[in-house]
PDB file of C-alpha atoms in Angstrom:
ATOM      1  CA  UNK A 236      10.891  21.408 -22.622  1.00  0.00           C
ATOM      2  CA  UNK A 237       7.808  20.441 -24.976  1.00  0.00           C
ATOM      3  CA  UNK A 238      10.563  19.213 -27.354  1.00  0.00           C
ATOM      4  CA  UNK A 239      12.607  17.302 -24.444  1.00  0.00           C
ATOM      5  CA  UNK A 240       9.188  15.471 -23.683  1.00  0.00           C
ATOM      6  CA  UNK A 241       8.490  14.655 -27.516  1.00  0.00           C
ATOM      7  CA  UNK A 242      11.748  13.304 -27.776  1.00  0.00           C
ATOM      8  CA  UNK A 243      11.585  10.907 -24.899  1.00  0.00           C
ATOM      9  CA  UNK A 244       8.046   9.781 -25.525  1.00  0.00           C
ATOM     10  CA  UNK A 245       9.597   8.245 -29.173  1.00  0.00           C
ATOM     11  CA  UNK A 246      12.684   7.002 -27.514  1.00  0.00           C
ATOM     12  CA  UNK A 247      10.277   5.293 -25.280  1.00  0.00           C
ATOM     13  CA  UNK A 248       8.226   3.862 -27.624  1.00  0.00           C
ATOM     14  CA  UNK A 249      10.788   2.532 -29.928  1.00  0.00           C
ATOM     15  CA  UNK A 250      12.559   0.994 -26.988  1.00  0.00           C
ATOM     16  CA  UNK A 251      12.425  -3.056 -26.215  1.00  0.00           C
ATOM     17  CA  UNK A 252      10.678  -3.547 -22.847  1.00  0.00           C
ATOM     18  CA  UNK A 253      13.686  -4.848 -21.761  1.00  0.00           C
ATOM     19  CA  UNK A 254      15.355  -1.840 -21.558  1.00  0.00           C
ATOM     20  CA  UNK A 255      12.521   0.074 -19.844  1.00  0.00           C
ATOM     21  CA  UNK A 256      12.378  -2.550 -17.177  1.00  0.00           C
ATOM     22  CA  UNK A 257      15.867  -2.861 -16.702  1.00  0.00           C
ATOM     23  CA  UNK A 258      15.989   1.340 -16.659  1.00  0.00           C
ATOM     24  CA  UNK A 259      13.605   1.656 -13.805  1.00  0.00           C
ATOM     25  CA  UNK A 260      14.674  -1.069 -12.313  1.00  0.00           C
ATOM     26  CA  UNK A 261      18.202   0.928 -12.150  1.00  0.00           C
ATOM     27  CA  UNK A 262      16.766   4.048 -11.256  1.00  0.00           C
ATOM     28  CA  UNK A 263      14.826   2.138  -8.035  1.00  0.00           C
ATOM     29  CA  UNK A 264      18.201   0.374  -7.070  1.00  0.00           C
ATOM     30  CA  UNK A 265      20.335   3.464  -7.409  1.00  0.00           C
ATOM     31  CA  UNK A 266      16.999   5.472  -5.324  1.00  0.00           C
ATOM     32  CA  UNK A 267      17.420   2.614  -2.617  1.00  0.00           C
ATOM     33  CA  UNK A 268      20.976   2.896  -2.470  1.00  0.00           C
ATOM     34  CA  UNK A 269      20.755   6.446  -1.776  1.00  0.00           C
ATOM     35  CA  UNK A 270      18.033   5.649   1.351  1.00  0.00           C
ATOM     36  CA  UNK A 271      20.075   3.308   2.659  1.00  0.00           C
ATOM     37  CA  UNK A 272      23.350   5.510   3.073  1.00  0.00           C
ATOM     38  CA  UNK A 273      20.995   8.184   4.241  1.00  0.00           C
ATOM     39  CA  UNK A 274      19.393   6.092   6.762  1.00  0.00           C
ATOM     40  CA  UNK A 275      22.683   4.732   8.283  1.00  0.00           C
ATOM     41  CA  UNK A 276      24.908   8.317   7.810  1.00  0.00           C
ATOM     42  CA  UNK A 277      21.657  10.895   8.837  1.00  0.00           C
ATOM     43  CA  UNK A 278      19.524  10.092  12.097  1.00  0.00           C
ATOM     44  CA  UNK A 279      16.548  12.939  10.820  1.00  0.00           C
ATOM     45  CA  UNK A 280      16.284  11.491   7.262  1.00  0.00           C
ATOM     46  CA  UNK A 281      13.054  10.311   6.401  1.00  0.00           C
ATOM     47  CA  UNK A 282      12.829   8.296   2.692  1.00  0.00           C
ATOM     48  CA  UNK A 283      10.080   9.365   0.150  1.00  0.00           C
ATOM     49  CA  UNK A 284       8.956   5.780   0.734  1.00  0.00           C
ATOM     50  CA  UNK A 285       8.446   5.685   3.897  1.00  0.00           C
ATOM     51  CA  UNK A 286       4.363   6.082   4.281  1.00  0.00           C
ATOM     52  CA  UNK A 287       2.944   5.796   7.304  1.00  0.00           C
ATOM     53  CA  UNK A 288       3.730   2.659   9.429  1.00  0.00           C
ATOM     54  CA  UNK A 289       5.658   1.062   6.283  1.00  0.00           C
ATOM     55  CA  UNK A 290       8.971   1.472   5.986  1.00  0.00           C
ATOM     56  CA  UNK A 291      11.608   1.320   3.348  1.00  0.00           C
ATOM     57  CA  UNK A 292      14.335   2.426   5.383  1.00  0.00           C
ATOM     58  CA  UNK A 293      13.861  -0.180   8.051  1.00  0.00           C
ATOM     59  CA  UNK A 294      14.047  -2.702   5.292  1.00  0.00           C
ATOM     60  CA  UNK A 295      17.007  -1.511   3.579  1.00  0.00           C
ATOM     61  CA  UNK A 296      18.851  -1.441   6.977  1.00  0.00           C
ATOM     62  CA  UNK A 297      17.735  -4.750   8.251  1.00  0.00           C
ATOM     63  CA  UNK A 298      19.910  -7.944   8.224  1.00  0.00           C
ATOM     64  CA  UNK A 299      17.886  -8.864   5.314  1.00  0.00           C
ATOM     65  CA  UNK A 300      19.202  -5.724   3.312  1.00  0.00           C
ATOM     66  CA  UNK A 301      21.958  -7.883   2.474  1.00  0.00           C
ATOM     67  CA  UNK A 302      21.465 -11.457   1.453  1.00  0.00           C
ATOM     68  CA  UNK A 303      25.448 -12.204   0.891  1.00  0.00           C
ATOM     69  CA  UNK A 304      26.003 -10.263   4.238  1.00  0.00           C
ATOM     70  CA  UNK A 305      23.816 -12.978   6.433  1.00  0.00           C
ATOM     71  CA  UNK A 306      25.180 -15.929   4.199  1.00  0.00           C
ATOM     72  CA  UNK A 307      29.381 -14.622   4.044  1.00  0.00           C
ATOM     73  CA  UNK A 308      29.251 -12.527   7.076  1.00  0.00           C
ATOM     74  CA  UNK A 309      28.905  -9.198   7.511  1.00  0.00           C
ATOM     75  CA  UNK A 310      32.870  -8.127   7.595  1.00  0.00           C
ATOM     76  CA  UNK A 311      32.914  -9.701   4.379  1.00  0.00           C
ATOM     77  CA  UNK A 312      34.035  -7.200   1.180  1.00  0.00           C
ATOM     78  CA  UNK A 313      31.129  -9.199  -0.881  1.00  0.00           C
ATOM     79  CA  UNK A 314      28.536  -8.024   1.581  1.00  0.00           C
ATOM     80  CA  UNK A 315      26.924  -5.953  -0.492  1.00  0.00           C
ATOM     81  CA  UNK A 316      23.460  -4.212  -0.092  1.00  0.00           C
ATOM     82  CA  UNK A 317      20.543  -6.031  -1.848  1.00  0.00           C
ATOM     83  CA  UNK A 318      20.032  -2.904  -3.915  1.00  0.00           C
ATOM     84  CA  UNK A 319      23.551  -2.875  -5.160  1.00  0.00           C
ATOM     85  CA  UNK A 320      23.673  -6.006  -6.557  1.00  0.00           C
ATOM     86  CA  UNK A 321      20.344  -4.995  -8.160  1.00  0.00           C
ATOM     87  CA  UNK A 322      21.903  -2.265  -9.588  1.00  0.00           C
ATOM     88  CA  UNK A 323      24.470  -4.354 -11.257  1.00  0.00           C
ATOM     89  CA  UNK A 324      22.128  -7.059 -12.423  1.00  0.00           C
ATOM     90  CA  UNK A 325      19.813  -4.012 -14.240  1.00  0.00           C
ATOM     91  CA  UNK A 326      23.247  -2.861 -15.629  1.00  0.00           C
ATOM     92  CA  UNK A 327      23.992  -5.928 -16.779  1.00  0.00           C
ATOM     93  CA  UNK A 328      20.585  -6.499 -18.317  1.00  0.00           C
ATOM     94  CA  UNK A 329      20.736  -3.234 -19.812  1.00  0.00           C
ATOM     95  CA  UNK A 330      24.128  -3.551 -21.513  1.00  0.00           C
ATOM     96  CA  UNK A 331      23.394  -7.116 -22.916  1.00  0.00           C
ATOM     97  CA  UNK A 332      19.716  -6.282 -24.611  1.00  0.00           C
ATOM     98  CA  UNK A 333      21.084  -4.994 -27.959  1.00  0.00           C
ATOM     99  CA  UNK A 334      22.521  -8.246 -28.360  1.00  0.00           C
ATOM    100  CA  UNK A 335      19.945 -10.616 -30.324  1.00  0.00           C
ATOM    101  CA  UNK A 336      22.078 -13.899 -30.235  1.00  0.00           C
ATOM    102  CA  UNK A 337      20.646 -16.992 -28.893  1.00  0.00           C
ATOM    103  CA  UNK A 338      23.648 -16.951 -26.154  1.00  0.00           C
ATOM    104  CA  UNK A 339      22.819 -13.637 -24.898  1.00  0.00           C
ATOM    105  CA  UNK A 340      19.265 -14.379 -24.687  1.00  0.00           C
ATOM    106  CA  UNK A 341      20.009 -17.377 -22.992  1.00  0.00           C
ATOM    107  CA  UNK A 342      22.317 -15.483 -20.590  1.00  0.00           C
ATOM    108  CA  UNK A 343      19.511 -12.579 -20.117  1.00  0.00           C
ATOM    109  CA  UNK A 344      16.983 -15.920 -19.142  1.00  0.00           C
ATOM    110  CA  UNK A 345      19.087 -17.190 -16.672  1.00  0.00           C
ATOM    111  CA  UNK A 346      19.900 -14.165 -14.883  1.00  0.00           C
ATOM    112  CA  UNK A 347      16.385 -13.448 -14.703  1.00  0.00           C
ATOM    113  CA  UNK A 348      15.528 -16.418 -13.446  1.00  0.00           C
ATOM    114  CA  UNK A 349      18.008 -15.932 -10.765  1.00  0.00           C
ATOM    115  CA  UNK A 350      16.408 -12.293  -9.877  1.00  0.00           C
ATOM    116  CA  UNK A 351      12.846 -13.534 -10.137  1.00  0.00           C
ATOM    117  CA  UNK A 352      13.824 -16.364  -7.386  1.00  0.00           C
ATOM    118  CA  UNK A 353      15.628 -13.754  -5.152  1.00  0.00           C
ATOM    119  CA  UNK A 354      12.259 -11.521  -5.909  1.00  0.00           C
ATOM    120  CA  UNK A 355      10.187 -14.604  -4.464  1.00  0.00           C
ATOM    121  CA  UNK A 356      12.439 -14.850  -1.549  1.00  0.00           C
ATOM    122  CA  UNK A 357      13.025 -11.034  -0.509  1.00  0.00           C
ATOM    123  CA  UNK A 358       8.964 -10.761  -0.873  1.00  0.00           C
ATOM    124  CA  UNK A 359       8.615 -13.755   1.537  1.00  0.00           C
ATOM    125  CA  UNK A 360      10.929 -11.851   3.831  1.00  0.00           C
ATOM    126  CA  UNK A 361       9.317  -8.624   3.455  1.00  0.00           C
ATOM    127  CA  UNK A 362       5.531 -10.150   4.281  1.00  0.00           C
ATOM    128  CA  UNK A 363       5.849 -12.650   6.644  1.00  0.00           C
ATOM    129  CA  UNK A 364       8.987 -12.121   8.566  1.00  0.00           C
ATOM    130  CA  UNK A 365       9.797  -8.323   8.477  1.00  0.00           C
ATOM    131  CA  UNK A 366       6.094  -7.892   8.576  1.00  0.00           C
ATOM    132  CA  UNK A 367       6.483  -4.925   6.483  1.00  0.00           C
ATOM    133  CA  UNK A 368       5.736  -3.444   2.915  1.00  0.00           C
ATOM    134  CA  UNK A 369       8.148  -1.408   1.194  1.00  0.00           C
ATOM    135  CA  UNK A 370       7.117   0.061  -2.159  1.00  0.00           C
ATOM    136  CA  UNK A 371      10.354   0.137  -3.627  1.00  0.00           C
ATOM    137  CA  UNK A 372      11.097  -3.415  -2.893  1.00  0.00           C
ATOM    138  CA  UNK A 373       7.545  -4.356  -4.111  1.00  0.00           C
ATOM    139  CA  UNK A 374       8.031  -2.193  -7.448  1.00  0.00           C
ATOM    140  CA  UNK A 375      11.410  -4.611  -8.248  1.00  0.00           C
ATOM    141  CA  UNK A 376       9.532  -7.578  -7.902  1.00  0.00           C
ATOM    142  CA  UNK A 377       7.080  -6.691 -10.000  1.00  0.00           C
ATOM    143  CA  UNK A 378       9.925  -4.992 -12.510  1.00  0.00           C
ATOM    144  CA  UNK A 379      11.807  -8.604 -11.892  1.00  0.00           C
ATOM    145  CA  UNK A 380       8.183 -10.591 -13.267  1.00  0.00           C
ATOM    146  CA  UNK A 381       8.045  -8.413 -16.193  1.00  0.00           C
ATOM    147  CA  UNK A 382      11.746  -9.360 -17.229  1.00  0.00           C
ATOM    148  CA  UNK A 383      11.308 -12.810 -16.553  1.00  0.00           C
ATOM    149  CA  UNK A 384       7.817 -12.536 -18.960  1.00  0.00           C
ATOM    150  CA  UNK A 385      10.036 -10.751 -21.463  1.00  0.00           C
ATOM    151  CA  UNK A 386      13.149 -12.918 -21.563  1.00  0.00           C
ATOM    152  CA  UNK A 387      10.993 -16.137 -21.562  1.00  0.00           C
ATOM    153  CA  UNK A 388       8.972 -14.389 -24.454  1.00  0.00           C
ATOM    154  CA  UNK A 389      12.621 -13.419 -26.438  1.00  0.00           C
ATOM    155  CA  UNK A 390      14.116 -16.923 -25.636  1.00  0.00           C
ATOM    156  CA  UNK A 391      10.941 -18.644 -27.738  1.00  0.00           C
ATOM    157  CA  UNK A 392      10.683 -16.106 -30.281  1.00  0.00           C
ATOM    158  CA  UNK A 393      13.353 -17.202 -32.737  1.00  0.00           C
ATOM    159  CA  UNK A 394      11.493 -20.889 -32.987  1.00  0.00           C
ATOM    160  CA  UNK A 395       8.239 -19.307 -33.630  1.00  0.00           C
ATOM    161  CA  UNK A 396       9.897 -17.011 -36.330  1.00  0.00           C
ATOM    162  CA  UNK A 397      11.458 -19.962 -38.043  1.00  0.00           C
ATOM    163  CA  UNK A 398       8.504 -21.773 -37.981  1.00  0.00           C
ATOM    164  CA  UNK A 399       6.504 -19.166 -39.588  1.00  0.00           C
ATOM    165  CA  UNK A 400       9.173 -18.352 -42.361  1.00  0.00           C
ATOM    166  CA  UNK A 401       9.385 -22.546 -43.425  1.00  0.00           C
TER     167      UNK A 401
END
């Protein structure tokens, strides 16, 4: 076990932050994923995250648990939850970081962008329309600032390197 730990706290270290945010923001997706199929398939399941009079569950399973659901309709095959297109978007994120062109750091930017905009929008929701807090939801937004801090960082690094090396 000792050895386990050791061996994860230098894969940590050595790893890009890109790839830690992009991790845990996979784990939180998949975690939310798993409430909200609980929530809809088992009337006694109560989620880790819900505390007290906040609760995740309600969020996941509101109209606003799917974004392409209220704008395609619900029927639609592309109304997917909020957490699952999350999922994919970490995925994504995570299978695109070893690549240090300018193109994939321009791709990693852009999605980013998109997710930190969504982020801004879902925590809107969340505070002043749901009226709720939900930590998971909170913990991707601030997952979502960190990437966009990251990619932003990546996208201007290659000018300041080029500057320092003329």
């Amino acid at each position: 076990l000792v050895l386990v730990l050791l061996l994860l706290f230098f894969l940590l270290r050595t790893m890009r932050a890109v790839v830690k945010l992009s991790a845990a923001g996979a784990l939180l997706s998949m975690y939310a994923l798993y409430v909200e199929y609980q929530h809809n398939h088992n009337e006694s399941y109560e989620a880790l995250c819900d505390i007290g009079p906040f609760s995740c569950s309600k969020v996941f399973s509101s109209k606003y648990g799917s974004v392409l659901g209220m704008a395609l309709g619900a029927d639609s095959p592309f109304a997917l939850p909020n957490a699952a297109l999350g999922l994919c978007y970490y995925l994504f994120m995570l299978a695109i970081s070893p690549l240090d062109s300018f193109l994939a750091t321009s791709f990693k930017t852009v999605a980013t962008i998109a997710a930190a905009t969504s982020s801004v929008m879902l925590g809107y929701v969340l505070a002043f329309i749901l009226n709720d807090f939900c930590v998971v939801c909170v913990s991707t937004y601030v997952i979502n600032a960190g990437l966009l801090y990251q990619c932003v960082k990546e996208l201007c690094a290659p000018s300041q390197t080029k500057a320092k090396n003329a």
